[in-house]
Structure formats: structure tokens, C-alpha cells
XYZ file of C-alpha atoms in Angstrom:
745
model
C 69.246 -133.887 30.384
C 68.383 -137.424 31.218
C 70.609 -139.224 33.675
C 71.111 -142.971 33.302
C 72.986 -145.178 35.757
C 74.250 -148.623 34.819
C 75.717 -151.433 36.880
C 79.320 -151.800 35.870
C 81.019 -155.101 35.223
C 83.037 -155.366 38.391
C 84.042 -158.868 37.448
C 86.135 -157.435 34.616
C 88.193 -155.455 37.086
C 88.587 -158.465 39.341
C 89.452 -160.928 36.607
C 91.502 -158.806 34.240
C 94.740 -159.696 36.021
C 94.161 -163.438 35.780
C 95.011 -165.637 32.793
C 92.347 -168.229 31.978
C 91.764 -169.956 28.634
C 89.100 -168.007 26.819
C 87.520 -171.066 25.252
C 86.885 -172.513 28.676
C 84.735 -169.487 29.423
C 82.950 -169.278 26.091
C 80.321 -172.026 26.063
C 76.993 -170.487 27.057
C 75.349 -172.637 24.352
C 76.411 -175.921 22.771
C 75.401 -177.157 19.377
C 74.142 -180.718 19.164
C 73.637 -180.734 15.424
C 75.129 -178.618 12.670
C 74.320 -178.422 8.982
C 77.549 -179.594 7.338
C 76.327 -179.324 3.775
C 78.192 -177.237 1.248
C 77.301 -173.548 1.254
C 75.031 -172.705 -1.693
C 73.080 -169.719 -2.878
C 69.825 -171.558 -2.256
C 70.246 -172.054 1.464
C 67.469 -170.299 3.344
C 68.354 -168.120 6.302
C 66.328 -167.010 9.258
C 65.848 -163.285 8.657
C 63.592 -162.571 11.599
C 64.749 -159.730 13.795
C 66.527 -160.771 16.958
C 64.104 -160.901 19.858
C 65.213 -160.075 23.337
C 65.765 -163.175 25.439
C 66.418 -161.982 28.942
C 68.236 -164.275 31.280
C 69.359 -164.001 34.860
C 72.994 -164.236 33.825
C 75.097 -161.222 34.690
C 77.830 -160.047 32.343
C 80.739 -162.467 32.554
C 84.131 -161.097 31.603
C 87.605 -162.492 31.398
C 90.944 -161.322 30.120
C 94.050 -163.193 29.072
C 95.844 -160.152 27.704
C 98.593 -160.407 30.299
C 99.800 -163.857 29.254
C 103.517 -163.917 28.569
C 103.023 -165.141 24.995
C 100.360 -162.546 24.217
C 102.613 -159.556 23.620
C 101.549 -156.998 21.044
C 104.263 -155.576 18.821
C 103.797 -152.709 16.390
C 107.243 -152.324 14.875
C 107.881 -152.008 11.130
C 110.236 -154.983 11.480
C 107.409 -157.151 12.754
C 105.258 -156.054 9.836
C 107.940 -156.885 7.290
C 108.593 -160.294 8.809
C 104.945 -161.289 8.687
C 103.846 -159.531 5.510
C 103.465 -162.788 3.578
C 101.473 -164.723 6.161
C 98.677 -166.686 4.466
C 95.432 -165.666 6.140
C 93.101 -167.481 3.738
C 93.100 -170.816 5.513
C 90.910 -173.432 3.874
C 88.869 -174.492 6.901
C 88.038 -178.208 6.705
C 85.249 -179.818 8.691
C 86.748 -182.380 11.023
C 90.107 -180.669 11.442
C 91.107 -179.797 14.974
C 90.414 -176.264 16.151
C 93.709 -174.375 16.247
C 94.282 -170.909 17.645
C 95.939 -168.649 15.036
C 99.494 -167.813 16.055
C 98.898 -164.117 15.493
C 95.869 -163.950 17.802
C 95.965 -162.273 21.220
C 92.631 -162.742 22.970
C 91.696 -160.065 25.455
C 88.233 -160.054 27.017
C 84.977 -161.956 26.978
C 81.650 -160.655 28.235
C 78.096 -161.965 28.133
C 75.312 -159.376 28.047
C 71.799 -160.412 29.033
C 69.937 -157.964 26.805
C 68.415 -156.216 29.806
C 70.942 -154.393 31.965
C 73.456 -154.464 29.126
C 73.548 -155.520 25.497
C 75.613 -155.724 22.329
C 74.185 -152.751 20.430
C 73.454 -149.972 22.943
C 75.485 -150.833 26.073
C 72.249 -151.058 28.067
C 70.858 -147.682 26.984
C 68.215 -148.857 24.514
C 66.978 -147.307 21.284
C 64.151 -145.221 22.737
C 66.337 -143.201 25.147
C 69.010 -142.751 22.454
C 66.437 -141.432 19.968
C 64.520 -139.293 22.450
C 67.079 -137.106 24.197
C 70.782 -136.549 24.652
C 71.899 -138.873 27.439
C 74.560 -138.081 30.001
C 75.485 -141.419 31.592
C 76.639 -141.350 35.184
C 80.332 -142.113 35.640
C 81.544 -142.931 39.142
C 85.021 -141.443 38.696
C 84.989 -139.142 35.634
C 88.764 -139.115 35.247
C 88.979 -142.904 35.485
C 85.983 -144.487 33.759
C 85.848 -148.263 34.048
C 85.429 -150.636 31.109
C 81.640 -150.583 30.903
C 81.526 -146.813 31.389
C 84.023 -146.389 28.555
C 82.068 -148.795 26.373
C 78.817 -146.967 27.053
C 80.460 -143.648 26.217
C 81.425 -145.049 22.809
C 77.933 -146.389 22.063
C 76.057 -143.377 23.405
C 75.008 -141.130 20.524
C 71.857 -139.238 19.713
C 69.897 -141.034 16.961
C 67.949 -138.524 14.898
C 64.881 -140.369 13.607
C 64.099 -137.474 11.236
C 66.803 -138.785 8.888
C 65.108 -142.195 8.749
C 67.397 -143.986 11.189
C 65.275 -146.065 13.520
C 62.436 -146.229 11.017
C 63.832 -146.879 7.536
C 67.231 -148.317 8.501
C 69.173 -149.285 11.602
C 66.894 -149.915 14.565
C 63.415 -150.649 13.231
C 61.106 -148.769 15.588
C 58.094 -150.631 14.265
C 59.604 -153.943 15.425
C 60.360 -152.729 18.948
C 58.284 -153.117 22.108
C 58.691 -151.893 25.701
C 60.205 -155.320 26.444
C 62.504 -155.263 23.422
C 63.973 -151.800 22.903
C 66.715 -152.784 20.495
C 68.853 -154.422 23.165
C 70.397 -157.621 21.831
C 71.705 -160.290 24.182
C 74.885 -162.153 23.397
C 78.592 -162.651 23.853
C 81.300 -160.123 23.040
C 84.979 -161.033 22.625
C 87.784 -158.551 21.995
C 91.170 -159.530 20.611
C 94.268 -158.194 18.872
C 96.302 -159.222 15.852
C 99.704 -159.587 17.448
C 102.280 -158.112 15.051
C 100.874 -154.645 14.457
C 98.236 -154.340 17.153
C 95.041 -154.508 15.092
C 92.050 -154.511 17.417
C 89.142 -156.892 16.771
C 85.726 -157.350 18.341
C 83.409 -160.325 17.850
C 79.726 -160.176 18.763
C 77.743 -163.430 18.869
C 74.012 -162.855 19.423
C 72.105 -165.219 21.659
C 70.007 -166.106 18.608
C 73.031 -166.938 16.444
C 71.782 -169.395 13.843
C 73.980 -172.413 14.541
C 72.432 -174.501 11.766
C 72.693 -171.839 9.046
C 75.649 -169.787 10.275
C 76.661 -166.421 8.921
C 79.414 -163.909 9.675
C 79.373 -160.187 8.894
C 82.834 -158.579 8.924
C 82.953 -154.811 9.457
C 86.247 -152.954 9.037
C 85.993 -149.749 11.076
C 84.761 -146.610 9.391
C 87.507 -144.079 8.667
C 90.253 -144.166 11.339
C 88.107 -145.331 14.230
C 88.482 -148.315 16.521
C 86.269 -151.326 17.121
C 83.645 -149.473 19.175
C 82.333 -147.034 16.580
C 78.674 -146.372 17.356
C 77.529 -146.113 13.737
C 79.367 -149.292 12.776
C 77.774 -151.188 15.646
C 74.295 -149.612 15.563
C 73.829 -149.627 11.779
C 76.095 -152.148 10.028
C 76.659 -154.436 13.007
C 73.041 -154.231 14.075
C 71.989 -155.427 10.639
C 74.076 -158.558 11.118
C 72.817 -159.177 14.653
C 69.205 -158.782 13.523
C 69.861 -161.442 10.900
C 71.188 -163.823 13.561
C 74.778 -163.531 12.326
C 78.011 -163.218 14.247
C 79.527 -159.782 13.635
C 83.270 -159.113 13.714
C 84.887 -155.667 13.626
C 88.521 -154.644 13.099
C 90.220 -151.263 13.433
C 92.391 -151.699 10.290
C 95.606 -151.032 12.237
C 95.198 -147.245 12.408
C 93.569 -146.741 15.824
C 95.691 -145.722 18.795
C 96.813 -142.596 20.691
C 100.000 -142.397 22.760
C 100.869 -139.933 25.545
C 104.554 -139.207 24.874
C 105.369 -137.667 28.249
C 103.769 -140.346 30.409
C 104.481 -143.297 28.061
C 100.846 -144.361 28.106
C 98.489 -145.689 25.460
C 95.189 -147.539 25.103
C 94.469 -151.238 25.014
C 91.901 -152.599 22.584
C 89.150 -152.144 25.194
C 90.207 -148.625 26.202
C 92.274 -149.230 29.318
C 95.227 -146.857 29.791
C 98.470 -148.813 30.220
C 102.178 -148.618 29.449
C 102.365 -152.035 27.745
C 100.318 -154.380 25.521
C 98.697 -151.332 23.959
C 97.476 -150.707 20.411
C 100.309 -148.295 19.712
C 103.514 -147.460 21.550
C 106.228 -145.811 19.430
C 109.910 -145.839 20.210
C 110.996 -142.194 20.506
C 114.645 -141.162 20.355
C 115.737 -138.270 22.560
C 112.312 -138.369 24.160
C 113.104 -135.982 27.017
C 114.597 -133.437 24.638
C 111.537 -133.668 22.395
C 109.147 -133.230 25.330
C 111.038 -130.179 26.544
C 110.864 -128.517 23.137
C 107.317 -129.720 22.345
C 105.280 -130.143 25.540
C 101.787 -131.682 25.635
C 102.392 -133.689 22.449
C 100.944 -137.046 21.415
C 101.556 -139.697 18.791
C 98.726 -141.143 16.696
C 99.002 -144.604 15.209
C 97.851 -143.846 11.673
C 100.184 -140.869 11.452
C 103.234 -142.166 13.282
C 103.388 -145.982 13.292
C 105.534 -145.982 10.118
C 103.628 -149.097 8.986
C 101.393 -147.710 6.208
C 98.655 -149.948 7.573
C 96.417 -149.281 4.567
C 98.605 -151.613 2.524
C 97.285 -154.465 4.715
C 93.678 -153.409 5.225
C 92.393 -156.360 3.232
C 94.538 -158.805 5.183
C 93.245 -157.412 8.475
C 89.668 -158.063 7.357
C 90.463 -161.635 6.352
C 92.164 -162.249 9.683
C 89.152 -160.897 11.546
C 87.022 -163.457 9.707
C 89.495 -166.184 10.689
C 89.225 -164.979 14.300
C 85.425 -165.235 14.064
C 85.606 -168.792 12.724
C 88.016 -169.782 15.493
C 85.820 -168.430 18.276
C 82.576 -169.801 16.820
C 84.088 -173.267 16.504
C 85.530 -173.020 20.015
C 82.149 -171.977 21.393
C 79.852 -174.435 19.659
C 81.920 -177.498 18.776
C 81.411 -180.375 21.211
C 84.628 -182.239 20.393
C 87.194 -179.540 19.501
C 86.725 -180.311 15.804
C 85.893 -177.612 13.279
C 82.170 -177.484 12.489
C 82.026 -174.101 10.721
C 84.081 -173.226 7.669
C 83.814 -171.258 4.452
C 81.772 -173.999 2.772
C 78.849 -173.978 5.207
C 78.975 -170.406 6.519
C 77.765 -167.300 4.728
C 80.406 -164.544 4.966
C 79.639 -160.895 4.170
C 81.851 -157.807 4.448
C 80.135 -154.453 5.057
C 82.157 -151.261 5.432
C 81.903 -147.497 4.987
C 84.496 -144.812 4.214
C 87.957 -146.222 4.832
C 86.132 -149.351 5.980
C 84.529 -149.552 2.544
C 87.975 -149.431 0.977
C 89.136 -152.192 3.325
C 86.106 -154.290 2.329
C 87.080 -154.046 -1.352
C 90.723 -154.779 -0.539
C 89.624 -157.948 1.300
C 87.726 -159.048 -1.795
C 90.798 -158.497 -3.942
C 92.892 -160.700 -1.640
C 90.253 -163.420 -1.332
C 91.351 -165.994 -3.874
C 90.050 -168.840 -1.658
C 86.330 -168.051 -2.041
C 85.963 -167.164 1.623
C 83.756 -164.082 1.121
C 80.282 -164.392 -0.424
C 79.312 -160.731 -0.664
C 80.575 -157.187 -0.101
C 78.884 -153.840 0.446
C 81.195 -150.820 0.354
C 79.636 -147.438 1.192
C 81.551 -144.338 0.047
C 84.762 -146.382 -0.132
C 88.079 -144.601 0.262
C 89.868 -146.542 -2.450
C 92.770 -145.748 -4.807
C 92.349 -147.751 -8.031
C 95.528 -148.452 -9.957
C 94.771 -146.738 -13.268
C 98.179 -145.166 -13.871
C 98.786 -147.360 -16.939
C 95.150 -148.009 -17.799
C 92.720 -145.710 -19.569
C 89.268 -145.538 -18.017
C 86.691 -142.990 -19.044
C 83.587 -141.338 -17.627
C 80.596 -139.921 -19.495
C 77.742 -138.198 -17.643
C 74.546 -137.649 -19.604
C 75.163 -135.773 -22.838
C 78.537 -134.444 -21.745
C 81.678 -135.495 -23.562
C 83.662 -138.455 -22.253
C 86.598 -137.639 -20.019
C 89.593 -139.671 -18.982
C 89.570 -140.396 -15.264
C 92.785 -139.448 -13.477
C 94.548 -141.339 -10.728
C 94.655 -139.134 -7.641
C 95.005 -140.300 -4.062
C 93.079 -138.838 -1.162
C 96.440 -137.560 0.095
C 96.784 -135.362 -2.971
C 93.254 -134.176 -3.667
C 92.347 -133.514 -0.033
C 95.591 -131.514 0.384
C 94.595 -129.506 -2.687
C 91.189 -128.885 -1.152
C 92.692 -127.827 2.179
C 94.796 -125.293 0.286
C 91.990 -123.527 -1.576
C 88.763 -124.031 0.416
C 89.429 -121.321 3.064
C 89.911 -118.770 0.285
C 86.885 -119.923 -1.745
C 84.254 -119.595 1.024
C 82.958 -116.067 0.164
C 82.253 -117.158 -3.439
C 79.902 -119.966 -2.387
C 76.209 -119.284 -2.886
C 73.601 -120.510 -0.397
C 71.013 -123.182 -1.145
C 67.919 -121.732 -2.830
C 65.801 -122.121 0.322
C 68.395 -120.650 2.689
C 69.867 -117.248 3.278
C 73.123 -118.530 4.729
C 75.793 -121.166 4.150
C 76.431 -123.484 7.123
C 79.657 -122.586 8.953
C 80.640 -119.891 6.440
C 80.409 -117.259 9.177
C 83.324 -119.021 10.958
C 85.653 -117.902 8.138
C 86.525 -114.300 8.947
C 89.900 -114.246 7.199
C 89.267 -115.870 3.821
C 90.777 -112.968 1.904
C 93.977 -113.264 3.947
C 94.314 -116.857 2.712
C 93.638 -115.639 -0.849
C 96.322 -112.972 -0.490
C 98.827 -115.502 0.831
C 98.098 -117.889 -2.072
C 98.556 -115.045 -4.564
C 101.853 -114.135 -2.908
C 102.939 -117.775 -3.286
C 101.873 -117.611 -6.975
C 99.218 -120.276 -6.433
C 96.513 -117.816 -7.471
C 96.715 -115.140 -10.157
C 93.930 -112.793 -9.137
C 93.780 -113.784 -5.486
C 89.977 -113.869 -5.374
C 87.565 -116.358 -3.751
C 85.948 -117.010 -7.140
C 89.307 -118.007 -8.639
C 89.895 -120.465 -5.788
C 86.398 -121.942 -6.183
C 86.955 -122.408 -9.918
C 90.149 -124.331 -9.166
C 88.190 -126.654 -6.869
C 85.552 -127.202 -9.567
C 88.267 -128.219 -12.032
C 89.715 -130.739 -9.580
C 86.803 -132.962 -8.579
C 84.487 -130.793 -6.478
C 81.218 -129.957 -8.241
C 79.013 -126.868 -7.666
C 76.462 -129.122 -5.925
C 79.096 -129.819 -3.267
C 79.895 -126.171 -2.544
C 77.660 -125.624 0.486
C 79.398 -128.456 2.362
C 82.882 -126.984 1.982
C 82.932 -124.612 4.997
C 81.782 -127.365 7.361
C 84.082 -129.907 5.704
C 87.148 -127.720 6.136
C 86.293 -126.570 9.660
C 85.811 -130.129 10.949
C 88.505 -131.893 8.899
C 90.987 -129.067 8.251
C 94.556 -130.020 7.344
C 94.197 -133.182 9.439
C 92.536 -135.206 6.662
C 95.334 -135.032 4.080
C 97.998 -134.988 6.778
C 96.995 -138.364 8.223
C 97.317 -140.092 4.842
C 100.479 -138.281 3.780
C 102.179 -139.055 7.088
C 101.123 -142.695 6.832
C 102.174 -143.121 3.207
C 105.506 -141.404 3.843
C 106.052 -143.395 7.071
C 106.961 -140.284 9.027
C 108.225 -140.595 12.569
C 106.476 -138.579 15.268
C 109.649 -136.604 15.972
C 109.988 -135.506 12.329
C 107.082 -133.080 12.776
C 106.304 -133.184 9.066
C 105.773 -129.632 7.748
C 106.373 -128.434 11.308
C 103.063 -129.845 12.541
C 102.636 -131.972 15.648
C 99.722 -133.483 17.551
C 99.016 -131.640 20.773
C 96.360 -131.170 23.397
C 94.633 -127.825 22.858
C 92.304 -125.625 24.868
C 89.416 -127.857 25.880
C 86.958 -125.062 26.632
C 85.192 -122.992 23.939
C 85.406 -119.824 26.063
C 87.911 -117.482 24.364
C 89.048 -120.471 22.331
C 91.946 -119.811 19.971
C 93.264 -123.348 19.379
C 96.446 -122.891 21.432
C 98.424 -125.785 22.909
C 97.348 -126.456 26.486
C 97.696 -129.386 28.911
C 94.850 -131.859 29.317
C 92.945 -130.482 32.296
C 89.229 -130.266 31.591
C 89.450 -133.654 29.839
C 91.727 -136.419 31.115
C 93.699 -138.775 28.879
C 91.638 -141.673 30.295
C 88.455 -140.067 28.945
C 89.749 -139.640 25.405
C 89.093 -143.252 24.330
C 85.381 -142.852 25.001
C 85.212 -139.552 23.087
C 87.347 -140.135 20.010
C 85.958 -141.084 16.621
C 89.359 -142.242 15.479
C 90.752 -139.228 13.659
C 91.783 -135.667 14.319
C 90.529 -133.194 15.373
C 89.099 -134.672 18.577
C 86.293 -132.316 19.561
C 84.838 -131.176 22.855
C 81.516 -129.865 21.602
C 81.281 -127.845 18.378
C 83.846 -125.125 19.018
C 86.762 -126.576 20.989
C 89.224 -129.333 20.187
C 90.896 -131.623 22.703
C 93.630 -133.060 20.473
C 94.564 -131.662 17.096
C 97.375 -130.958 14.680
C 99.039 -127.690 15.634
C 101.321 -125.373 13.686
C 104.547 -125.365 15.676
C 105.773 -122.396 13.660
C 102.795 -120.110 14.258
C 104.164 -116.585 14.572
C 102.541 -116.101 17.978
C 102.444 -119.549 19.629
C 101.730 -123.134 18.473
C 98.028 -123.567 17.737
C 95.421 -125.216 15.539
C 95.725 -124.301 11.858
C 92.279 -122.678 11.706
C 93.558 -119.961 14.073
C 97.124 -119.831 12.825
C 99.170 -116.892 11.548
C 101.985 -117.696 9.145
C 102.315 -114.384 7.248
C 101.893 -111.748 9.941
C 101.516 -111.874 13.732
C 98.431 -109.687 13.555
C 96.615 -111.608 10.807
C 95.106 -115.105 10.732
C 95.607 -116.803 7.364
C 94.742 -120.373 8.396
C 98.389 -121.356 8.406
C 99.010 -120.996 4.692
C 102.698 -121.914 4.955
C 101.866 -125.271 6.527
C 99.117 -126.000 3.997
C 101.417 -125.327 1.060
C 104.019 -127.632 2.583
C 101.488 -130.437 3.082
C 100.319 -130.178 -0.523
C 103.916 -130.382 -1.780
C 104.593 -133.371 0.472
C 101.683 -135.230 -1.144
C 103.682 -135.316 -4.385
C 107.088 -136.290 -3.008
C 108.627 -139.682 -3.932
C 108.547 -140.847 -0.312
C 104.774 -140.407 -0.195
C 104.173 -141.607 -3.753
C 105.921 -144.869 -2.872
C 103.453 -145.387 -0.041
C 100.548 -144.599 -2.358
C 101.708 -147.301 -4.758
C 101.573 -149.794 -1.881
C 97.863 -149.147 -1.295
C 96.613 -149.082 -4.884
C 93.696 -151.373 -5.654
C 93.718 -153.886 -8.506
C 89.970 -153.852 -9.184
C 89.864 -157.661 -9.247
C 87.116 -158.895 -6.904
C 87.279 -162.523 -8.080
C 83.631 -162.579 -9.031
C 82.402 -161.756 -5.514
C 78.915 -160.270 -5.497
C 79.579 -156.671 -4.564
C 77.712 -153.403 -4.165
C 79.516 -150.070 -4.150
C 77.276 -147.284 -2.854
C 78.504 -143.725 -3.329
C 77.015 -140.308 -2.690
C 77.257 -138.125 -5.774
C 77.847 -135.046 -3.588
C 80.552 -136.622 -1.431
C 83.187 -133.933 -0.799
C 85.442 -136.255 1.201
C 85.715 -139.377 -0.952
C 85.449 -137.631 -4.318
C 83.617 -139.952 -6.760
C 85.931 -139.174 -9.704
C 88.984 -140.462 -7.818
C 87.443 -143.382 -5.894
C 84.342 -145.369 -6.822
C 83.910 -144.285 -10.445
C 87.414 -145.255 -11.633
C 87.306 -148.395 -9.473
C 84.078 -149.555 -11.121
C 85.478 -148.792 -14.581
C 88.731 -150.610 -13.772
C 86.807 -153.641 -12.513
C 85.023 -153.911 -15.868
C 88.414 -154.075 -17.579
C 89.938 -156.564 -15.148
C 87.005 -158.948 -14.660
C 84.964 -158.276 -17.784
C 81.786 -160.356 -18.015
C 82.773 -162.305 -14.889
C 82.267 -159.217 -12.728
C 79.496 -159.329 -10.129
C 79.954 -155.676 -9.129
C 76.948 -153.346 -8.928
C 77.472 -149.600 -8.652
C 74.793 -147.448 -7.022
C 75.337 -143.692 -7.134
C 72.929 -141.644 -5.030
C 72.026 -138.058 -5.815
C 71.911 -135.544 -2.962
C 73.995 -137.797 -0.727
C 77.458 -137.285 0.717
C 79.573 -138.686 3.548
C 77.315 -136.756 5.957
C 74.072 -138.319 7.161
C 71.615 -135.538 6.426
C 71.386 -134.012 9.888
C 71.078 -130.261 10.427
C 72.476 -128.025 9.060
C 72.296 -130.241 5.945
C 68.922 -131.799 6.684
C 67.298 -129.954 3.771
C 70.020 -130.742 1.212
C 71.513 -134.175 1.954
C 70.134 -137.702 2.398
C 71.518 -140.469 4.678
C 73.822 -142.672 2.615
C 73.541 -145.438 5.243
C 69.946 -146.072 4.155
C 71.300 -147.173 0.787
C 74.058 -149.275 2.326
C 71.454 -151.226 4.268
C 69.212 -151.446 1.211
C 72.115 -152.947 -0.752
C 73.014 -155.560 1.845
C 69.354 -156.582 2.061
C 69.430 -157.165 -1.693
C 72.636 -159.172 -1.291
C 71.118 -161.241 1.524
C 67.995 -161.973 -0.512
C 70.130 -163.111 -3.430
C 72.459 -165.336 -1.422
C 69.716 -166.930 0.685
C 66.710 -166.965 -1.644
C 68.171 -166.456 -5.130
C 66.500 -163.072 -5.600
C 67.732 -161.340 -8.758
C 70.143 -158.537 -7.972
C 69.405 -155.055 -9.318
C 71.631 -153.566 -12.007
C 73.949 -150.594 -11.544
C 71.975 -147.367 -11.348
C 71.804 -143.748 -10.316
C 69.210 -143.205 -7.598
C 67.499 -139.900 -8.363
C 66.576 -139.194 -4.756
C 65.322 -135.717 -3.931
C 66.511 -133.813 -0.893
C 64.026 -133.033 1.882
C 63.911 -129.332 1.035
C 62.793 -126.474 3.223
C 65.062 -124.344 5.340
C 68.154 -125.695 7.075
C 67.197 -127.041 10.494
C 63.502 -127.248 9.581
C 63.371 -129.947 6.908
C 60.451 -132.382 7.094
C 61.206 -135.910 8.390
C 62.228 -138.536 5.874
C 59.670 -141.212 5.070
C 59.501 -144.212 2.757
C 57.782 -141.929 0.232
C 60.552 -139.338 0.142
C 63.490 -141.766 -0.118
C 63.891 -143.569 -3.428
C 65.142 -147.131 -2.784
C 67.402 -149.147 -5.072
C 65.228 -150.518 -7.884
C 65.408 -154.043 -9.182
C 64.281 -152.781 -12.593
C 65.269 -149.120 -12.978
C 64.225 -147.199 -16.075
C 66.598 -146.353 -18.890
C 67.296 -142.894 -17.452
C 68.635 -144.465 -14.254
C 70.772 -147.356 -15.542
C 74.558 -147.085 -15.355
C 76.454 -148.623 -18.256
C 79.935 -149.984 -17.635
C 81.988 -151.917 -20.152
C 85.681 -152.293 -20.926
C 86.712 -149.348 -18.780
C 84.013 -146.958 -20.012
C 81.573 -145.784 -17.339
C 78.410 -144.017 -18.521
C 76.192 -142.322 -15.938
C 72.786 -140.754 -16.547
C 72.346 -137.138 -15.459
């Protein structure tokens, strides 16, 4: 494997202890003239790809996180006190630049686009798309800032799925001198009250005369350094000469209970000013009874951060405006505001839900456009009838179900249903199905609990089909359960119910597990092979945290396993000698999803469907097993047509043969990359807002899968992917009126 060595930013280590005003360090370029005209849809933007402009400047970093007035608090009391803060400031040209009271600025770095950069941490597209890279780390157990950052942005880019050719890095635009490395300034910060991390990237080619901002709420439960966010959604903004601002939505943070340590926004391990640090009663007693346990912010902060996802996005935009004005204004007067700056929000998964929530809160016309890919959203249709009709099938009323409830239902029945799933027509096997050796034991346990009548895999599969999963989704279910397990519903249920870490809801807790796949059985074990300091660079924001394909590092464990606490997939709850995937815990989690405590939290996160006329694309994979279309995008689109009527500017694009997965093996022959369509949509939005191009109508994209055998599918090309059409035919158009959504087959 290829070894790459980078020069670390030693100045960060030297300067991190000193407090210097960030704005004094953030003026690599000054603006002498700015277009102060009102923002209109006819303003023309520079859409040329960012070219590499190497300079001799080394990365310059600074931190003011240790200032006395920059303390991060994450208590429920702080959230309640500040819940009604108005974040939609009407920025006026000529007003003095004022730092938001909630803002804690952390670090600033300038990357020259050669040794280091904004998109790849100095690695470059070609190495990332050629081989798996193992960067050299001087002290593996104590990686420094740039080593941690590179670990987060180091991922293998599989060009066979179209990334690097059809979306993301455009290989055809690259040269040996410009390998996708983008020079610019990077500033990290925190929203004070509940420790929401933010990251602002300002490319060297930021268009100061026609400014634009792209806000990206983190995908799922991840933090601000998610590689796909930065290298797909963020990269799109940088290539269009926009500033890009990320936020972690208030759910990112891991805490070592025994050592009282957590992570800062930039991944440093500390005991204060961290993203999440819970107060734990009887801590020593808890540690003695439950050793090697950890707290996770989304699960244990007791804040139900999802209720404020939209606010966090709006604040990140305010942060971007503040820093851009501080950097480019020559007289400390505001030169950029909502009237002369194009503002887009672009999110996927939970980030897509946050993007829509931001639009619902934006009654000040701050946001110009939104793209939400596979949004995790809970539309409020409890007292509203919305219907769905697909092809010639009869209309059906869409039900209101939260991800807490339907994913808990899935976690209950999927392990039993695996043997009833049939392989794809070109394959002889179902990916990951051979991992499930004890499916019948789960079926037997469900029958014993009177949750199945016959106790057969086919009966369990039929239950899934009646509750949102379609037969076309079946082959994903073994992989989906193995990688997500009980963790997916648990994280939402715990958040909605505001459970404390010491409550051990359903007798689960977060623990470090065996980090080696050799004789792996998911048991609780101390962190040895992997240190706590390394976790920040490895995590994707939610549990399980994996070390390779077959071993977890951190995961939910069944405290009540009949042999010893361990991961649910290996757990025995009926008999010591039989694995049943922890049926007792799964039943408990499903019941919890319907308790008043959790239902109250669900009500707090429900979406209104009112986007205030913002031009919006929702992109959803028809085969998405994680964000089920019938409980997320489809009812949201129908609700929007009721709430906004003819004033709605929402377009819905549903893509066949697409899911939350990106079409890599073992699903390369059956699934397409949904991110291609997200980028296609935001290009349409950009063309409309900058050149008045007519937006396409809502449509189903009848895109065919690559075919062939799993692992041997042909590469995707522009001929095999069907793009969004400006003028689709009648068999592709989605009709949506007064709460009635009609989809073609």
C-alpha cells in the first residue's frame, strides 16, 4: 500500500495555547470593490472550476478556543434559555461587523493548494482514486491536528461509480499541476450553548464581487470533517468559487466516562471546551459496574438536537457572513449580506432533513435554494390526509411514522427474514446473508413473544413488505442490519426520549469492543489496539464504529447478555448456548419507540412542510431502506403542496435503483450513486439562480442498474446514468396537488 508523508502544521501546536483575535489573522486578501447591488436571479456567476494557485505561504493556524469568554456549554438548561434566539439577522450593508454572542472561534489555517488543501488534506484526487492510502503518522496513539484531519479526508474514491468523472472531482478538468487540491482558508468554530461544531472554507478564488455561500449540515450523525460532505457537496461549492460552511447539527461527540475526556471541534482530546461532556451522577459506581463505557452526544446529551437542526444551519450561515465580512471588509463595515450574496443549502441524509428544516425557519429570505438528498425528515401529517398513488395502483393514505419507530420495527424482523430473501437475477448469493447463521433462532424468539404466528422467515419478510420495505429493497437488508443493527433506531429513540447515559435504556450501553477480527464475538474489551485519540479520525459519526469489515471499536452492547455484555449481533437473550441477536433488547427498543416520552420528542422534530417559496430539490432513492420514501420525502412533498399550494417551488426527483448506498460492491450491479443526482440538482438550481434557466419539473428518473454479477459490474458512464430531464415525458412526470402525490411506475 502506498505510503504518503505530509508536513504537519507545527504552528498549530505552538499557537493553540495563545489567544489572538481571529480577524487579525484572517486577511490574506482584501477587497477594494464589492458589488453592493440587490441580489437577483439574473446575476451571473463565475462557474469555472477552481484552478490551483500555489503560493509560498505555509499553513497558518491560530486558536482562540482557550479564551475565558469562549466556554462551550451543552446543558439542557442552556438550550432552554437560548431556544428563542433570533438567528435570522437582517444583514444591512454599512452596519458595523459584530461577532455573534453565541460564536466561539477555534482555529484558522491557510492551505496553499500544494502541500495541503481544503478538499483532500494534501493527498490529491489521483492517489485517492488509485489505491488505498496509509498516511504516515509520527505517533499513532497521538496524531496531531493535520494527521487527524488527513485521516478524516482519506477515503478510497471508486471511479467506477462515476465519482471523479460524472460528479465530485472532475477528472477531465484535472492536470498533474492541479490534482483537485484547492487552496484557501479554513476556520473552525463552535456554537456556544450546545457545542455545535462549524467549519468554514474560503477558497483562494472566492468570488468577492459575486459572493456565494453553500451551507452543508453534516450527513447523518457525523461531524464537520465528513469526507463525502467535503469532497462531493463541499467540493461543488469550492469549484463554483463559493465559501462553504459545514455544521455538525449538535449530535457529534464521544466522551470517555472513566477518563473524563472528549473531543474538541478539531479532534483534540481534552477535558474541557469539548463538543460533549455529560454530568454523570455516581460516576465511580457506574464505572465499576459498567467498565469501558462511553457516552455519545446524540444519544446522551438530553437535548434532542434535531429540534434545532434548522437553527444550527442558519447560525452557520451567519458565522460565514461574519467571517467573510471580517476578512474582506476594509473598514469593519458589512459588505456582504443576504441581498447581495447567493446562499444555498445542500445536505444528505440527516443533513438533508436539516436543510429542509432551515428552509422552514427562514422567514427572512436568507436562503435562495436547497437541495436535500435522501432527507431524514418527519412531516407533520398526523391531522392531515395526504395520499400516494403509484402507476395504476389504488391510492393509499400515507402514514406518519418516525425513523425511530420504523427502523426499530425493521431491526426486530430483519434478522429473521434473511433466509426468505431471493438473490438478484444475475447473482447466486445475497450480500452478507451468510453472516446470519441464527436467523431461525430470532424467528423462534419472536414467535415465543407472539410477534410472529408461524415463526418463519417468509412471515417476517411479509411484515416488512407491509411496513414500507419493498421487494426491490430486500437484497440490501442483510448488509443494512449488519452495519446499522439496533444502533440506528436506538440513537433516535434515546435522543427523542432524552435518556441519560446512566439510564442504560433497554439495558444497552455504549462500550469499547474487541478491536481485532480474530475470534471476534463483539464482547466488551478495553481500547488497546485503537486508542481513544485515534477514534476522531476513524468515526463517521454514528455507531457502530468499525475497524475493518468484521470488528467494531465502539458499539451498543447488551448488558444483559446471558454470557457477557457484547454487541447485539452476537448476543444471547433466550439461551446461553444460542445466539438470537439479542431479541429481548430489540423488543424493548421497539416498545420504547412508542412510549409517550419518546413520542413527545418526535413531536418536537416534526416538519411543517412550509418552505416559504424557496427553490428546493428533494432527491430520493426509490430503493432506500434507511430513509424509507413512504415516511420521509413522499409525505413531505405531498404536505408541501397542501401548505404552500401554487406558491411552492419544490421539485421532487425520485430515482429508481438508488438507495442510501453509493453503488459500490457488493451492490455495484444493483444500485446507482444517489450523489450524482444531488449534484445534478444543484447544478440545475445554480443555472436557474444565476442565468434564469428553467427548472425541471418533478419526475421519476428511470435509471437502470449497471447489471452483471456483484463485484464485476461495468463502470458507470454518461450513457448508463439517466440525468434529470428538463422536459421529461409523460411516463416520468410526478403529479402533486393538494396533498395527492401521483408517481409513475
